[in-house]
PDB file of C-alpha atoms in Angstrom:
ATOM      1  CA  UNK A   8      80.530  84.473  75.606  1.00  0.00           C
ATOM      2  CA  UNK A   9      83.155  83.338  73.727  1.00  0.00           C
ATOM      3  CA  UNK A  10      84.936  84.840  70.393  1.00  0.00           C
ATOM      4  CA  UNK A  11      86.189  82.998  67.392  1.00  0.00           C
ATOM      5  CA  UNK A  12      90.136  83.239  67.360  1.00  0.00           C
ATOM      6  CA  UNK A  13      89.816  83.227  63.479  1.00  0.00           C
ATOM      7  CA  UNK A  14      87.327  86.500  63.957  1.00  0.00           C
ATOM      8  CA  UNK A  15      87.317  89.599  61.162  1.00  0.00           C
ATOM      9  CA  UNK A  16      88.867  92.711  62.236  1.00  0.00           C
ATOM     10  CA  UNK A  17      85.276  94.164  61.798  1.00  0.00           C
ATOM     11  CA  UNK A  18      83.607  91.520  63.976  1.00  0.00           C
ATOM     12  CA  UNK A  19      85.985  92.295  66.689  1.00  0.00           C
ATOM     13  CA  UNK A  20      85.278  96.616  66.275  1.00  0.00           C
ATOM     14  CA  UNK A  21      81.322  96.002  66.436  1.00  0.00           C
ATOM     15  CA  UNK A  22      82.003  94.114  69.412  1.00  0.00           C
ATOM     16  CA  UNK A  23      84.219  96.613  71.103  1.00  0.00           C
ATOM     17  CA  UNK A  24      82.346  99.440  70.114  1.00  0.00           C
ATOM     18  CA  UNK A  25      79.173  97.895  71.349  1.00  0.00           C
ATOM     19  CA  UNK A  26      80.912  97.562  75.009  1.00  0.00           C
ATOM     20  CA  UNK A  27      82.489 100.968  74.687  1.00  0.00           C
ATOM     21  CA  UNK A  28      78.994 102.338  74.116  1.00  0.00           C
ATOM     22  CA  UNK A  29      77.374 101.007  77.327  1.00  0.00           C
ATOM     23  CA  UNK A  30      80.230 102.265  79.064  1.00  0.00           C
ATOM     24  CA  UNK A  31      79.532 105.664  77.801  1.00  0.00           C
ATOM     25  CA  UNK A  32      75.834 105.703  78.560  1.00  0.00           C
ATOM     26  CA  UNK A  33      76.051 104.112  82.007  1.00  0.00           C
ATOM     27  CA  UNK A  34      79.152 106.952  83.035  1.00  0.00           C
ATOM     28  CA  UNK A  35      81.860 104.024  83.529  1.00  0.00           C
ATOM     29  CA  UNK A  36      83.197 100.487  83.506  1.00  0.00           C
ATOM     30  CA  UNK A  37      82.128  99.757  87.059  1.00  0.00           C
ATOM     31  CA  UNK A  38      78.571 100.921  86.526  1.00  0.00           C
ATOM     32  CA  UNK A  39      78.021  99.587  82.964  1.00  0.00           C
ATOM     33  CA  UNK A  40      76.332  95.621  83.128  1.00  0.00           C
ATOM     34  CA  UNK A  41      78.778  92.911  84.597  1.00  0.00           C
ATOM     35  CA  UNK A  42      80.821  95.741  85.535  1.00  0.00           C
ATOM     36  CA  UNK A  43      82.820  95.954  89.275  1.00  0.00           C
ATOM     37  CA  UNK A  44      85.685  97.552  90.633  1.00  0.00           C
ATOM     38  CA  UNK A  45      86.776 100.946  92.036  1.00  0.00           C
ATOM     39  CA  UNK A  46      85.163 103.686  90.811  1.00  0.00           C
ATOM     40  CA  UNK A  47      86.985 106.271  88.009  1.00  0.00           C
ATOM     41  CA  UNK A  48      88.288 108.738  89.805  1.00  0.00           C
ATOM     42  CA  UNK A  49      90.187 105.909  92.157  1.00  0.00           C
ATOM     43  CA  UNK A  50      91.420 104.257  89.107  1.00  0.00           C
ATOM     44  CA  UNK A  51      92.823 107.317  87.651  1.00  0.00           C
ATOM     45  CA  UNK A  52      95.039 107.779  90.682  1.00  0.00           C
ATOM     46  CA  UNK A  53      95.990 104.080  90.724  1.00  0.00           C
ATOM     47  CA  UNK A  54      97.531 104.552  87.058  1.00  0.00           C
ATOM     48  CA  UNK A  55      98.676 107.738  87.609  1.00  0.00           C
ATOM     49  CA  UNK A  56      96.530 110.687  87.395  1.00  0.00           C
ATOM     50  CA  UNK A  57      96.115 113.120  90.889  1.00  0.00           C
ATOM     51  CA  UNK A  58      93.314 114.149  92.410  1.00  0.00           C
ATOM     52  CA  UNK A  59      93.313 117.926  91.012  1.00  0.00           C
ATOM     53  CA  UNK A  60      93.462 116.220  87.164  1.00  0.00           C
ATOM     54  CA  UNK A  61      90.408 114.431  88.116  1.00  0.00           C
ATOM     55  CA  UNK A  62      88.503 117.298  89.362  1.00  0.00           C
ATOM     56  CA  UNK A  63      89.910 119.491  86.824  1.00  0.00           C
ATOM     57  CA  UNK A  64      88.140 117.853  83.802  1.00  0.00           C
ATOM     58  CA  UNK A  65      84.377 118.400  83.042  1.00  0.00           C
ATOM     59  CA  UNK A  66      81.626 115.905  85.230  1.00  0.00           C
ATOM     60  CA  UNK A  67      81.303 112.263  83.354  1.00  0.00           C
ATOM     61  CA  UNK A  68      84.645 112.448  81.309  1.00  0.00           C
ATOM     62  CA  UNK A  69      86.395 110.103  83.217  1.00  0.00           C
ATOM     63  CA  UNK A  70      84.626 107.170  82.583  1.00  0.00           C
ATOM     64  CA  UNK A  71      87.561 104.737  84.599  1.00  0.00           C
ATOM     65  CA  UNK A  72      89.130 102.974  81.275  1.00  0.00           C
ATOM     66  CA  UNK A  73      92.417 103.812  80.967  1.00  0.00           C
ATOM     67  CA  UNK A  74      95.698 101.868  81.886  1.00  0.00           C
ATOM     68  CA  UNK A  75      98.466 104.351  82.463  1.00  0.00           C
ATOM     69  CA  UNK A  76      98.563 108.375  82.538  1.00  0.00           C
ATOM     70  CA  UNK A  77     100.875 109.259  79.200  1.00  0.00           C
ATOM     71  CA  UNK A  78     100.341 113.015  80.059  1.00  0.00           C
ATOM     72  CA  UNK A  79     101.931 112.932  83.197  1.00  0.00           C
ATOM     73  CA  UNK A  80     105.557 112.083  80.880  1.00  0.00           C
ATOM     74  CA  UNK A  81     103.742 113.989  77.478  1.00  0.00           C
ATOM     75  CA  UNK A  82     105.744 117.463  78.802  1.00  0.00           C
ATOM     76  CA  UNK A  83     102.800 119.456  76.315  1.00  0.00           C
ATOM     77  CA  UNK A  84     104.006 122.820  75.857  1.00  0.00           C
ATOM     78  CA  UNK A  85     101.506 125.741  75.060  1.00  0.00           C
ATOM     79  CA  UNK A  86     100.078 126.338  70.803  1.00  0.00           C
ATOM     80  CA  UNK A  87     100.687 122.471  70.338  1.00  0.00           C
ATOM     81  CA  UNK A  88      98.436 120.597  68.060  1.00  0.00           C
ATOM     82  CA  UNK A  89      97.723 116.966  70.147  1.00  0.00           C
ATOM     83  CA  UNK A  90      96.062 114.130  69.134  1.00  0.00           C
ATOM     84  CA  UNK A  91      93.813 111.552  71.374  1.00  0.00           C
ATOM     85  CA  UNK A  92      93.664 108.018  69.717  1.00  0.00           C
ATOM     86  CA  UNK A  93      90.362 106.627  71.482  1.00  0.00           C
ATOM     87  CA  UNK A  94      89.267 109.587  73.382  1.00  0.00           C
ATOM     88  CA  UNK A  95      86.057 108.471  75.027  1.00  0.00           C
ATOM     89  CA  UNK A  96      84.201 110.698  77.096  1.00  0.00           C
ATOM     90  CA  UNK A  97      87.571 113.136  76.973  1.00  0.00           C
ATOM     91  CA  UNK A  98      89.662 113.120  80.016  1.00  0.00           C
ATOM     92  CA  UNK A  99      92.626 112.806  78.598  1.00  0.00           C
ATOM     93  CA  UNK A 100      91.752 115.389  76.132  1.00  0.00           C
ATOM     94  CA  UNK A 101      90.456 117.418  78.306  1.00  0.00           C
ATOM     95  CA  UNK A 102      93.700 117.805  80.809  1.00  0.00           C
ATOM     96  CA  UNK A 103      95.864 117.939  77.377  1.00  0.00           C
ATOM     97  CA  UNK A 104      93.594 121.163  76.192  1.00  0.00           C
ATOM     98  CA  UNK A 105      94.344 122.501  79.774  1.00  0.00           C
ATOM     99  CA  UNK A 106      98.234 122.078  78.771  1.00  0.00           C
ATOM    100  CA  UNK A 107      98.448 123.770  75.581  1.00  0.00           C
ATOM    101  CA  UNK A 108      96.400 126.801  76.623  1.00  0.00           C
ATOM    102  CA  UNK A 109      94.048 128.348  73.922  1.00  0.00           C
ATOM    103  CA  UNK A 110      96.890 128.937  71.153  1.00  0.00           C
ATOM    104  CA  UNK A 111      97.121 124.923  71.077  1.00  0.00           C
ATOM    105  CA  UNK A 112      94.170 122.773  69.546  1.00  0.00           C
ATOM    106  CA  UNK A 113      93.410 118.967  70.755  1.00  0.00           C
ATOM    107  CA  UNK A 114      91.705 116.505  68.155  1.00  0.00           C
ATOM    108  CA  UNK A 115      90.217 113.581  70.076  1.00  0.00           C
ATOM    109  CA  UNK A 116      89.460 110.764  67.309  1.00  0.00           C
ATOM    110  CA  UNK A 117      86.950 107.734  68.636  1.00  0.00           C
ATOM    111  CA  UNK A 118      84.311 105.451  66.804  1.00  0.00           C
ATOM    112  CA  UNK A 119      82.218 105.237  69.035  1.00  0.00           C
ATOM    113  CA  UNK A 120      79.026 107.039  68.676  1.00  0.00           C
ATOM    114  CA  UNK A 121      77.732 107.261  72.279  1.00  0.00           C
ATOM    115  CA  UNK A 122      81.165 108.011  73.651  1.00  0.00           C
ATOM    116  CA  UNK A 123      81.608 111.394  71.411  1.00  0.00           C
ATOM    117  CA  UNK A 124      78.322 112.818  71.812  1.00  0.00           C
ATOM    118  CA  UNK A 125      79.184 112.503  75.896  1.00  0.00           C
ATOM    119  CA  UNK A 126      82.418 114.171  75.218  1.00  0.00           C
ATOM    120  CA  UNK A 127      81.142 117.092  72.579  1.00  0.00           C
ATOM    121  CA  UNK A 128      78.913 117.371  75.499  1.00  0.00           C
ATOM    122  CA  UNK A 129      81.138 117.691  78.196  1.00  0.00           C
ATOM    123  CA  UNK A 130      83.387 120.553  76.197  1.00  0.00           C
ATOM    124  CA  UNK A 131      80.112 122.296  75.868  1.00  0.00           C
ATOM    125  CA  UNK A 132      79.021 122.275  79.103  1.00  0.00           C
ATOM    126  CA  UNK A 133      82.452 123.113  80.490  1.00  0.00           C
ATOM    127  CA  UNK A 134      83.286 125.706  77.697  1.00  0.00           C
ATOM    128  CA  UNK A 135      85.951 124.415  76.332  1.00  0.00           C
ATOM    129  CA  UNK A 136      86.720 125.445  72.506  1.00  0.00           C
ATOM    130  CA  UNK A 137      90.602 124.179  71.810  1.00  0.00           C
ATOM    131  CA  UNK A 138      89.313 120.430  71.638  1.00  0.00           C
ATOM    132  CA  UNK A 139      87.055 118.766  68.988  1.00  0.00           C
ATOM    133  CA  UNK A 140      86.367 115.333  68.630  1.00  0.00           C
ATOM    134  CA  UNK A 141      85.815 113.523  65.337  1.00  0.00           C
ATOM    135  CA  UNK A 142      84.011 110.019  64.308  1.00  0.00           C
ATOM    136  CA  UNK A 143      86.924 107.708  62.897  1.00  0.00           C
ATOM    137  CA  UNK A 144      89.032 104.431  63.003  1.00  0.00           C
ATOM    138  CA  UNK A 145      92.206 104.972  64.821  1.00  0.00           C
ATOM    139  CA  UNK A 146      93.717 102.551  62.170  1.00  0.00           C
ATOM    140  CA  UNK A 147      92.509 104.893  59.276  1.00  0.00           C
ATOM    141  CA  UNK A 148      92.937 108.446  60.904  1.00  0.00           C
ATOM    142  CA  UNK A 149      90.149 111.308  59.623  1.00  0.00           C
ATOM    143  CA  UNK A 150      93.694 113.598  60.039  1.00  0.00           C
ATOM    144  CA  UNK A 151      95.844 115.727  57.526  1.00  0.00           C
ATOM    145  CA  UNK A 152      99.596 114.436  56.676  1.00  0.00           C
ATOM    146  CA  UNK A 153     101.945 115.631  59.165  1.00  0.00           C
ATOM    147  CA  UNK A 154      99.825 118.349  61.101  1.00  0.00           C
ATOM    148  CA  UNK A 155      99.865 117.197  64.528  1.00  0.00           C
ATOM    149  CA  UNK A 156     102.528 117.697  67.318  1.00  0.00           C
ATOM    150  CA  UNK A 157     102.127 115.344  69.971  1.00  0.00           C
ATOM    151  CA  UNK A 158     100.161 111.784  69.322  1.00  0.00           C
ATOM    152  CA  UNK A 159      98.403 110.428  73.252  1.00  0.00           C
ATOM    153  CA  UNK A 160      96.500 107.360  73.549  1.00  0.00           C
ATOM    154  CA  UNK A 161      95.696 105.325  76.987  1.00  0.00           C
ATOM    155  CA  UNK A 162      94.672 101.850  77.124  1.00  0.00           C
ATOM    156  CA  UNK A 163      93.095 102.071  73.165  1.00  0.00           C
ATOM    157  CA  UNK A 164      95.737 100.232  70.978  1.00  0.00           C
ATOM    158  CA  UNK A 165      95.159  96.925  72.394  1.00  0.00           C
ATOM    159  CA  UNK A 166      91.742  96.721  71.510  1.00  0.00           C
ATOM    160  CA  UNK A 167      92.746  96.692  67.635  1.00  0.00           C
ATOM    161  CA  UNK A 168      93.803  93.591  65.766  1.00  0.00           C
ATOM    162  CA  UNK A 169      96.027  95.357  63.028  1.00  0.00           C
ATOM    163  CA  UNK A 170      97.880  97.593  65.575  1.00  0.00           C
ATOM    164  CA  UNK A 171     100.525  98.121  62.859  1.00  0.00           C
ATOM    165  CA  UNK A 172      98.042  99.953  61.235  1.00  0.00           C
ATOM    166  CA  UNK A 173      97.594 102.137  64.188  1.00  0.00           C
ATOM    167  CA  UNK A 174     101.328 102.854  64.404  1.00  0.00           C
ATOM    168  CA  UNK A 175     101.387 103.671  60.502  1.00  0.00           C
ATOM    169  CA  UNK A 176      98.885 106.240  60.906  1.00  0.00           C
ATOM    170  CA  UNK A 177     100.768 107.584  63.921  1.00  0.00           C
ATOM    171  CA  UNK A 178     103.958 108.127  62.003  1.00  0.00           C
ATOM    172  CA  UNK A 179     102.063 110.085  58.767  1.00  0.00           C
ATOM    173  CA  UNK A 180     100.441 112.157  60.685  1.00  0.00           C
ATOM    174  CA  UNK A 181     103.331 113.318  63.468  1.00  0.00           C
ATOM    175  CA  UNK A 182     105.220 116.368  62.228  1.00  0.00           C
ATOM    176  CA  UNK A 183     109.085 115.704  61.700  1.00  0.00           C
ATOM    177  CA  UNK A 184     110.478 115.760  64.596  1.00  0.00           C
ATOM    178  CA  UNK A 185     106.818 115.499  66.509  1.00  0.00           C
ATOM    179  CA  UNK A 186     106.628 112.678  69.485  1.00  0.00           C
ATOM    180  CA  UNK A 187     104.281 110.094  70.786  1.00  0.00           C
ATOM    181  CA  UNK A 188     103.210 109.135  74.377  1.00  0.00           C
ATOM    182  CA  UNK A 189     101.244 106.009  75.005  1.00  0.00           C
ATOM    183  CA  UNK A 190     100.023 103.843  77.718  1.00  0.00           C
ATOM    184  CA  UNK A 191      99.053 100.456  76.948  1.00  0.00           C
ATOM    185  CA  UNK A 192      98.329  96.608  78.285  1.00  0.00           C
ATOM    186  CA  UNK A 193     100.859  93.955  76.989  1.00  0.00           C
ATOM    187  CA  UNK A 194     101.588  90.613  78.052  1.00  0.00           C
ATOM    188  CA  UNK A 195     104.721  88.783  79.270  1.00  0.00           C
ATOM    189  CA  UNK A 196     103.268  85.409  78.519  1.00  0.00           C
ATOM    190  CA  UNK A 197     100.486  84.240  75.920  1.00  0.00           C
ATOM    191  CA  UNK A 198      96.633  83.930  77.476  1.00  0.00           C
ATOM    192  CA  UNK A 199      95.337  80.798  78.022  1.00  0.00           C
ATOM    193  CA  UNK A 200      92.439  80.035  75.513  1.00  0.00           C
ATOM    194  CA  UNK A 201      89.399  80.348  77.523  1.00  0.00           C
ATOM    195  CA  UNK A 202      90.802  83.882  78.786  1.00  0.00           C
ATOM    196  CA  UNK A 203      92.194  84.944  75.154  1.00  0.00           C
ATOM    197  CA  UNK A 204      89.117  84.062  73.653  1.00  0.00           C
ATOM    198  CA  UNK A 205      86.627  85.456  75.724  1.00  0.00           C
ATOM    199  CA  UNK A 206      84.409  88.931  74.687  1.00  0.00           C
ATOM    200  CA  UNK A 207      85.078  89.813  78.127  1.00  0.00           C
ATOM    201  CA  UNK A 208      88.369  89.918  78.351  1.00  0.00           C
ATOM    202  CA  UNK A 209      88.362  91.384  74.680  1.00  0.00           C
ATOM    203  CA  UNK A 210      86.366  94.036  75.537  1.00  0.00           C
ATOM    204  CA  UNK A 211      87.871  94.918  78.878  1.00  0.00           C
ATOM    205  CA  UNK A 212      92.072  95.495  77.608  1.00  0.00           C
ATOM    206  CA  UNK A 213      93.104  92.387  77.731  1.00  0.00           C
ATOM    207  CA  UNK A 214      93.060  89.897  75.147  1.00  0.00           C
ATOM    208  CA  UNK A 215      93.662  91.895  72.231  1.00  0.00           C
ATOM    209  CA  UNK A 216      96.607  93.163  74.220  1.00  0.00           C
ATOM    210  CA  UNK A 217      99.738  92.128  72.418  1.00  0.00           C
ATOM    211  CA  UNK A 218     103.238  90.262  73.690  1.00  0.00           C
ATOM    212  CA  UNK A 219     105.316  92.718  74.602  1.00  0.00           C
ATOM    213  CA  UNK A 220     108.351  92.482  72.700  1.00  0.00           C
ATOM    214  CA  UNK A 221     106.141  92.309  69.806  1.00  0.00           C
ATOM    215  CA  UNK A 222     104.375  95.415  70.581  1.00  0.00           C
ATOM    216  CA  UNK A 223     107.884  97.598  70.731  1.00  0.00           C
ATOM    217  CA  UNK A 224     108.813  95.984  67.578  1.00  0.00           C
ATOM    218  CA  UNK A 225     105.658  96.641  65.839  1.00  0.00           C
ATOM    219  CA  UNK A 226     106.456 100.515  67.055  1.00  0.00           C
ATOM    220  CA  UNK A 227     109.588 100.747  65.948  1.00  0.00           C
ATOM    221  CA  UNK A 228     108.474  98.927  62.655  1.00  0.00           C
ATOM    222  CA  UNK A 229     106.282 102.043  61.774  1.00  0.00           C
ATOM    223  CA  UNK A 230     109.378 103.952  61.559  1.00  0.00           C
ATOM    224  CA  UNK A 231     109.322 105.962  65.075  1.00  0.00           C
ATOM    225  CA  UNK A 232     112.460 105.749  66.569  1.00  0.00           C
ATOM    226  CA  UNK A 233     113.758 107.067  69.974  1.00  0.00           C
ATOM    227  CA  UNK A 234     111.328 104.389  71.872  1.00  0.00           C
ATOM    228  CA  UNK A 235     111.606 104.193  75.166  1.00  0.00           C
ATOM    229  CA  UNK A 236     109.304 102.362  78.078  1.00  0.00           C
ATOM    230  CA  UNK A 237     108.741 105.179  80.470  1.00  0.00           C
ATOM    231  CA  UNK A 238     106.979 103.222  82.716  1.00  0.00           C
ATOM    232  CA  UNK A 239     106.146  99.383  82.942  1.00  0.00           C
ATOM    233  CA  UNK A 240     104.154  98.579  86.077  1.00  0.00           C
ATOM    234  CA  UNK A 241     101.849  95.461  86.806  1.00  0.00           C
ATOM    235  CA  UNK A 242      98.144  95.954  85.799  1.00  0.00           C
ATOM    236  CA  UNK A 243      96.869  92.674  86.679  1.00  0.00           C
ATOM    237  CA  UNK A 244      95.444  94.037  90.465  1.00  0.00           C
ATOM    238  CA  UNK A 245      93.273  96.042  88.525  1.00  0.00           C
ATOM    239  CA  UNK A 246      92.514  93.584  85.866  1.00  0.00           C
ATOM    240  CA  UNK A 247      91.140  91.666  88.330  1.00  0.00           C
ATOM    241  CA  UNK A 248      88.846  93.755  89.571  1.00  0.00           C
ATOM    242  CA  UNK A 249      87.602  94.604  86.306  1.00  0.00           C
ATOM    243  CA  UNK A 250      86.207  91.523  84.520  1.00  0.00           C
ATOM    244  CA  UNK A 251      83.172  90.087  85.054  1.00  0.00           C
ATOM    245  CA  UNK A 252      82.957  87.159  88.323  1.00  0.00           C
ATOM    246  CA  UNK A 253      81.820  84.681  85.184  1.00  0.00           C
ATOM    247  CA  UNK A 254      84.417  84.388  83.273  1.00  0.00           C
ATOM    248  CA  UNK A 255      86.798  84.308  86.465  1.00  0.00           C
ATOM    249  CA  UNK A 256      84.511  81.092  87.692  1.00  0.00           C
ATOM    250  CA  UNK A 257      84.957  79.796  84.078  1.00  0.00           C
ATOM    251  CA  UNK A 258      88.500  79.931  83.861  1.00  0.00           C
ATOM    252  CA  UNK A 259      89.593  78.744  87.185  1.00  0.00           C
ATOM    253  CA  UNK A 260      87.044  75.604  86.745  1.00  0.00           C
ATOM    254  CA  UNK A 261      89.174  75.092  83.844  1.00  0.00           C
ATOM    255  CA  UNK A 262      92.103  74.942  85.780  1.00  0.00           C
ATOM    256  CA  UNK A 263      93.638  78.160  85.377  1.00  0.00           C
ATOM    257  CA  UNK A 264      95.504  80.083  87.642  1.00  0.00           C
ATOM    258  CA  UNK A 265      93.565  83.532  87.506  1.00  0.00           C
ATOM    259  CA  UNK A 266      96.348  85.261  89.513  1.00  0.00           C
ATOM    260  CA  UNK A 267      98.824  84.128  87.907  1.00  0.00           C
ATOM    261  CA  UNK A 268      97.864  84.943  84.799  1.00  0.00           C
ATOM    262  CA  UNK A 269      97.080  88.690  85.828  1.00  0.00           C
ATOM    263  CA  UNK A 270     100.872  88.540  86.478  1.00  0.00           C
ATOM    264  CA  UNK A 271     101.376  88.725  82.911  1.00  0.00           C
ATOM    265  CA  UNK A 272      99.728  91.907  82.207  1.00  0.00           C
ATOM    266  CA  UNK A 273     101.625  94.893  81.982  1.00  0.00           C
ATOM    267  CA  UNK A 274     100.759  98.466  81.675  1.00  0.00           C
ATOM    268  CA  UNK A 275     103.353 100.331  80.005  1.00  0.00           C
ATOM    269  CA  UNK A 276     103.649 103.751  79.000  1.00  0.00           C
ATOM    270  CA  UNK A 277     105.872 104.593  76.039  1.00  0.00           C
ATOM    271  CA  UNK A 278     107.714 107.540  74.532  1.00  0.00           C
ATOM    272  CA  UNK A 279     108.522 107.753  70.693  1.00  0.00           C
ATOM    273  CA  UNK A 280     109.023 110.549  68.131  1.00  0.00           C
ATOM    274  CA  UNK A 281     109.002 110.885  64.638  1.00  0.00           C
ATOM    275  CA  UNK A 282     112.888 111.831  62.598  1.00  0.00           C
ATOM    276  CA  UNK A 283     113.363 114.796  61.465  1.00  0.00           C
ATOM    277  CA  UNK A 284     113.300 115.286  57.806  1.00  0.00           C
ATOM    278  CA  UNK A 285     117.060 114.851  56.958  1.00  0.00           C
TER     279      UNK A 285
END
C-alpha cells in the first residue's frame, strides 16, 4: 500500500502506531501479519545484545524491533534517572533498570497503547518497580525540564517526520552535562520511490529513516555536542528479511535493485551529551 510523500505528520503516527500495535499483540515483527525473519531473541544478538540480556528481561519484552544495542556503549552507572524514547514492550528498559539498581529510576515514553499495557505488564509480572512507562509523543516529551540523566532510544527516531523535534526535546530534558545513546537506521543514498513511499517500508525502519549526514547535523543542530558514531554497521541483511515478500516483488518488477538498495541502510549507534551550564 502505498503512502502519499506529501503525507501529515499525524497521518504518518496513526499509521505507525497502528503497525506498532499488531506487533505488540502478536509478541513480535516476525509473528505479526506479513511479518518474516529471525525470531527476537536472534535479532537481538545480531545488533548487539547477548544471550544473558535476552534472558535477563521479563517473557514478551523483546518483541525483535530494534536496530542497534545503545546500552551496550550507555556505561549506566547505579541512582541514574534514564529515559527510553519508544520503549515498546520494554527490553531496553528493562536491562537499563537492571543497570542503575533500585536507587536509579527508568521512564520508558511510547504512544502506543497496546505496546505499554504489554510492558506495565511485563514489570508487574517480573517485579520490577524502578521503571514506569508513560503514554506520549517522543517529539513532545510528558517529562520535567532537565531531570533525566541518560536519554536511550533504538531504532524509534526514524519513524518520526520532524526528528528535530525529537532532538529538541532530548536536549531540554538532559541534565547539564547529562548524555545520549542512540541506535538508529540512516541511509547513504536516497530510496527509490516505490520503496520510500511504501507503508511497509515506513512502518518497518526504513523509509522515514533519514540521510545520514543530515541526521548528525540535525543532532548537533539541537545543541548536543560531543557526537560521536560509536558504531555504524550495515543493516540491510536484516532489512531484508524483514519486509514483507510484496513489496520486494513490487520493487524489483520495477526495476530496482533490492540488494543494492539494502546497501544503503545503516544502523548506527551514537553518543552525545548535553554542555554543562557555563
Amino acid at each position: 500500500m502505498p503512502i502519499s510523500r506529501t503525507a501529515q505528520p499525524e497521518e504518518v503516527r496513526e499509521l505507525v502506531r497502528e503497525r506498532y500495535a499488531e506487533v505488540a499483540r502478536a509478541g513480535g515483527m516476525k509473528t505479526a501479519a506479513g511479518g518474516c525473519g529471525p525470531q527476537p531473541a536472534e535479532i537481538a544478538e545480531r545488533i548487539g545484545y547477548s544471550a544473558a540480556d535476552t534472558a535477563a528481561v521479563p517473557e514478551g519484552a523483546n518483541l525483535g524491533v530494534g536496530c542497534g544495542a545503545p546500552l551496550t556503549v550507555a556505561a549506566l552507572e547505579a541512582g541514574e534517572t534514564v529515559l527510553d524514547l519508544g520503549s515498546g514492550a520494554g527490553f531496553d528498559a528493562f536491562l537499563a533498570a537492571r543497570a542503575i539498581g533500585p536507587t536509579g529510576r527508568v521512564i520508558g515514553v511510547d504512544m502506543t497503547d497496546e505496546m505499554l499495557a504489554k510492558a506495565r505488564a511485563n514489570a508487574q509480572q517480573a517485579g520490577v518497580t524502578n521503571v514506569e512507562f508513560r503514554k506520549g509523543y517522543i517529539e513532545a516529551l510528558p517529562v520535567e525540564d532537565a531531570s533525566v540523566d541518560v536519554v536511550l532510544s533504538n531504532c524509534v527516531i526514524n519513524l518520526i517526520p520532524d526528528k528535530a523535534a525529537v532532538y529538541r526535546e532530548v536536549a531540554r530534558v538532559l541534565r547539564p552535562g547529562g548524555r545520549m545513546v542512540i541506535s538508529d537506521v540512516v541511509l547513504t543514498e536516497p530510496l527509490p520511490e516505490v520503496i520510500a513511499a511504501d507503508v511497509a517500508a515506513l512502518t518497518g525502519c526504513v523509509a522515514g529513516a533519514a540521510l545520514r549526514g543530515q541526521y548528525l547535523a540535525t543532532i548537533t543542530a539541537a545543541g548536543l555536542s560531543d557526537i560521536e558514531v560509536v558504531s555504524d554497521k550495515g543493516f540491510g541483511a536484516v532489512v531484508l528479511t524483514m519486509v514483507p515478500e510484496p513489496m520486494l516483488h513490487q520493487a524489483r518488477a520495477a526495476g530496482i535493485d533490492v540488494e543494492g538498495v539494502a546497501d544503503t541502510v545503516r544502523s548506527l549507534t551514537i553518543r552525545a551529551r548535553k554542555p554543562d551550564v557555563v
